[in-house]
Amino acid sequence: MPNVVGIRFESSGRVSYFDPADLELSVGERVVVDTEEGQREGEVVISPAQVLFSELRGPLSPVLRKADDG
């Protein structure tokens, strides 16, 4: 089962799924991801343990880094 996190960019926006790669992420952490609109900062709202693989469609973009890592 792949490692997946759910990221939200706005407090009431939809959740998008990303590949956290080798990052250890938990709910509430801020991360930077690459989107169609460029790099964006968002909040982890679903941890890897909470995501069902059957919900996912297509390839996942990676989480680039934690937001506080510069």
GROMACS .gro file of C-alpha atoms in nm:
model
   70
    1MET     CA    1   0.000   0.000   0.000
    2PRO     CA    2   0.152   0.336  -0.098
    3ASN     CA    3   0.218   0.610   0.152
    4VAL     CA    4  -0.039   0.890   0.098
    5VAL     CA    5  -0.144   1.208   0.282
    6GLY     CA    6  -0.446   1.434   0.242
    7ILE     CA    7  -0.365   1.807   0.210
    8ARG     CA    8  -0.606   2.100   0.234
    9PHE     CA    9  -0.504   2.445   0.103
   10GLU     CA   10  -0.798   2.645   0.244
   11SER     CA   11  -0.972   2.589   0.576
   12SER     CA   12  -1.293   2.470   0.409
   13GLY     CA   13  -1.146   2.358   0.075
   14ARG     CA   14  -1.138   2.012  -0.073
   15VAL     CA   15  -0.875   1.757   0.024
   16SER     CA   16  -0.609   1.666  -0.233
   17TYR     CA   17  -0.389   1.358  -0.202
   18PHE     CA   18  -0.010   1.362  -0.230
   19ASP     CA   19   0.282   1.124  -0.193
   20PRO     CA   20   0.480   1.219   0.121
   21ALA     CA   21   0.788   1.038  -0.015
   22ASP     CA   22   1.024   0.981   0.280
   23LEU     CA   23   0.877   1.257   0.499
   24GLU     CA   24   0.717   1.158   0.830
   25LEU     CA   25   0.403   1.373   0.840
   26SER     CA   26   0.116   1.401   1.084
   27VAL     CA   27  -0.216   1.585   1.091
   28GLY     CA   28  -0.175   1.960   1.144
   29GLU     CA   29   0.169   1.996   0.986
   30ARG     CA   30   0.221   2.254   0.710
   31VAL     CA   31   0.381   2.134   0.388
   32VAL     CA   32   0.474   2.265   0.043
   33VAL     CA   33   0.352   2.074  -0.263
   34ASP     CA   34   0.373   2.123  -0.638
   35THR     CA   35   0.030   2.184  -0.796
   36GLU     CA   36  -0.097   2.293  -1.137
   37GLU     CA   37  -0.087   2.651  -1.002
   38GLY     CA   38   0.275   2.611  -0.886
   39GLN     CA   39   0.410   2.548  -0.539
   40ARG     CA   40   0.151   2.590  -0.265
   41GLU     CA   41   0.151   2.558   0.111
   42GLY     CA   42  -0.116   2.343   0.271
   43GLU     CA   43  -0.202   2.156   0.588
   44VAL     CA   44  -0.196   1.782   0.638
   45VAL     CA   45  -0.555   1.690   0.729
   46ILE     CA   46  -0.539   1.314   0.667
   47SER     CA   47  -0.241   1.109   0.783
   48PRO     CA   48  -0.102   0.817   0.580
   49ALA     CA   49  -0.271   0.565   0.812
   50GLN     CA   50  -0.615   0.720   0.742
   51VAL     CA   51  -0.612   0.704   0.359
   52LEU     CA   52  -0.772   0.414   0.175
   53PHE     CA   53  -0.583   0.324  -0.143
   54SER     CA   54  -0.911   0.245  -0.322
   55GLU     CA   55  -1.005   0.617  -0.305
   56LEU     CA   56  -0.713   0.721  -0.524
   57ARG     CA   57  -0.708   0.770  -0.900
   58GLY     CA   58  -0.401   0.843  -1.113
   59PRO     CA   59  -0.044   0.930  -1.014
   60LEU     CA   60   0.023   1.140  -0.704
   61SER     CA   61   0.241   1.449  -0.692
   62PRO     CA   62   0.502   1.447  -0.416
   63VAL     CA   63   0.515   1.660  -0.102
   64LEU     CA   64   0.824   1.875  -0.160
   65ARG     CA   65   0.906   1.960   0.202
   66LYS     CA   66   0.767   2.068   0.536
   67ALA     CA   67   0.674   2.437   0.528
   68ASP     CA   68   0.900   2.527   0.819
   69ASP     CA   69   1.205   2.368   0.653
   70GLY     CA   70   1.268   2.682   0.447
   0.00000   0.00000   0.00000
